[in-house]
C-alpha positions as CSV (number, residue, x, y, z in Angstrom):
1,M,153.4,231.8,115.6
2,D,155.3,233.2,113.0
3,T,154.5,232.1,109.6
4,F,158.4,230.9,108.8
5,M,158.7,228.8,111.9
6,Q,155.5,227.4,111.0
7,A,156.7,226.3,107.7
8,A,159.9,224.8,109.5
9,I,157.7,222.7,111.6
10,E,155.7,221.7,108.8
11,E,159.1,220.6,107.2
12,A,159.8,218.7,110.5
13,R,156.6,216.9,110.4
14,Q,156.9,215.6,106.8
15,G,160.4,214.3,107.9
16,R,158.6,212.3,110.6
17,D,155.9,211.1,108.5
18,E,158.5,209.8,105.9
19,G,160.0,207.5,108.7
20,G,162.8,210.1,109.3
21,I,163.9,212.7,112.2
22,P,161.7,215.2,112.7
23,I,163.6,218.4,112.3
24,G,162.9,221.1,109.6
25,S,164.3,224.5,108.4
26,V,163.6,227.3,105.9
27,I,166.0,230.0,104.6
28,V,163.8,233.4,104.1
29,H,165.1,236.3,102.2
30,E,162.8,239.6,102.0
31,G,160.1,237.8,103.3
32,R,160.3,234.8,100.9
33,I,161.3,231.2,101.5
34,L,164.3,230.5,99.3
35,G,164.9,227.2,100.4
36,R,163.0,224.7,102.6
37,G,164.1,221.2,103.8
38,H,163.7,218.6,106.5
39,N,166.1,216.0,107.8
40,R,166.4,213.0,105.2
41,R,169.1,211.2,106.2
42,V,167.1,208.0,106.7
43,Q,165.0,208.7,103.8
44,Q,168.1,209.4,101.4
45,G,170.4,207.2,103.1
46,S,172.7,210.3,103.7
47,A,175.4,211.3,105.9
48,I,174.4,215.0,105.7
49,L,170.9,216.0,104.9
50,H,170.1,217.7,108.1
51,G,167.1,220.0,107.9
52,E,169.4,223.0,107.6
53,M,171.7,221.3,105.0
54,D,168.4,220.2,103.0
55,A,167.2,223.8,102.9
56,F,170.6,225.0,101.6
57,E,170.5,222.5,99.1
58,N,167.0,223.4,98.1
59,A,167.5,227.0,97.9
60,G,170.3,226.5,95.3
61,R,173.1,228.7,94.6
62,Q,172.6,232.4,95.7
63,P,174.6,235.2,95.9
64,A,176.7,236.0,99.0
65,A,174.7,239.4,99.7
66,V,171.4,237.1,99.6
67,Y,172.6,234.8,102.3
68,R,174.0,237.7,104.3
69,E,170.7,239.3,104.2
70,A,168.8,235.9,105.0
71,T,167.5,234.3,108.1
72,L,167.2,230.8,108.8
73,Y,164.6,229.1,110.8
74,T,165.3,225.9,112.1
75,T,163.0,223.6,114.7
76,L,166.0,222.3,116.7
77,S,169.3,224.1,117.6
78,P,171.9,223.7,114.8
79,C,174.6,221.0,115.1
80,S,178.3,221.7,114.3
81,M,177.7,220.6,110.6
82,C,174.8,222.8,110.1
83,S,176.4,225.8,112.2
84,G,179.5,225.5,109.7
85,A,177.2,225.8,106.7
86,I,175.7,228.9,108.4
87,L,179.0,230.6,109.0
88,L,180.3,229.5,105.7
89,Y,177.4,231.2,103.7
90,G,177.3,234.3,105.9
91,I,173.7,233.8,107.4
92,R,173.6,236.4,110.4
93,H,170.4,235.5,111.9
94,V,169.1,232.4,113.2
95,I,165.8,231.7,114.8
96,V,165.8,228.1,116.6
97,G,162.5,226.6,117.6
98,E,164.1,225.0,120.6
99,N,167.2,223.9,122.4
100,Q,166.2,221.9,125.4
101,T,166.3,218.4,123.8
102,F,169.6,219.4,121.9
103,M,172.0,222.2,122.3
104,G,173.9,222.7,119.0
105,E,176.6,225.2,118.2
106,E,175.0,228.4,119.3
107,E,177.8,229.9,121.2
108,L,179.9,229.6,118.3
109,L,177.6,231.0,116.2
110,R,177.1,233.9,118.5
111,S,180.9,234.2,118.7
112,R,181.0,234.9,114.8
113,G,178.5,237.6,115.1
114,V,175.3,235.3,114.4
115,R,172.2,236.7,115.9
116,V,170.6,233.6,117.6
117,E,167.1,233.6,118.8
118,V,165.6,230.6,120.9
119,L,161.8,230.6,120.9
120,D,161.5,227.6,123.2
121,D,158.6,226.6,121.3
122,A,156.2,223.8,122.8
123,T,155.6,222.1,119.5
124,C,159.2,221.7,118.6
125,I,160.1,220.5,122.1
126,E,157.2,218.0,122.3
127,M,157.7,216.7,118.9
128,M,161.4,216.1,119.6
129,R,160.9,214.4,123.0
130,D,158.5,212.1,121.4
131,F,160.9,211.3,118.7
132,I,163.6,210.8,121.1
133,A,161.4,208.4,123.4
134,D,160.2,206.3,120.6
135,K,163.4,206.3,118.6
136,P,166.6,206.7,120.7
137,E,168.7,204.7,118.5
138,L,168.0,206.7,115.3
139,W,168.4,210.0,117.3
140,N,171.8,208.9,118.8
141,E,172.9,207.8,115.2
142,D,171.8,211.1,113.9
143,I,173.9,213.2,116.6
144,G,176.8,210.9,116.1
145,V,176.6,209.1,119.7
């Protein structure tokens, strides 16, 4: 498995182990992780700290050229909020662990020129299926249902 997707999965596991939602993300530029994060809505009482948003926050301020050359890895298909951030900062390549348990805004991203790859990773799928089965009310809250 790709080491960067493995890092995103490690972030997702950390979120789960903290009592949160198991979604992780890393932003990579020139073979180096700029920012890594996991969904911390529960832990921080946050409305916006999805895995991708946490990775952006932890990457800090970066020049636009860095984001244009970066790849964002996420264990789950990005929602509309996270896709908006991807578009805002000009990320051109997104690698998604899985989109079976949740289909985010992949078509929007593609329509705006972002290359989206979906790995259908068994670890990502199983982690989300187990979480949704165990805590459906928390999952529904996270996706705004």
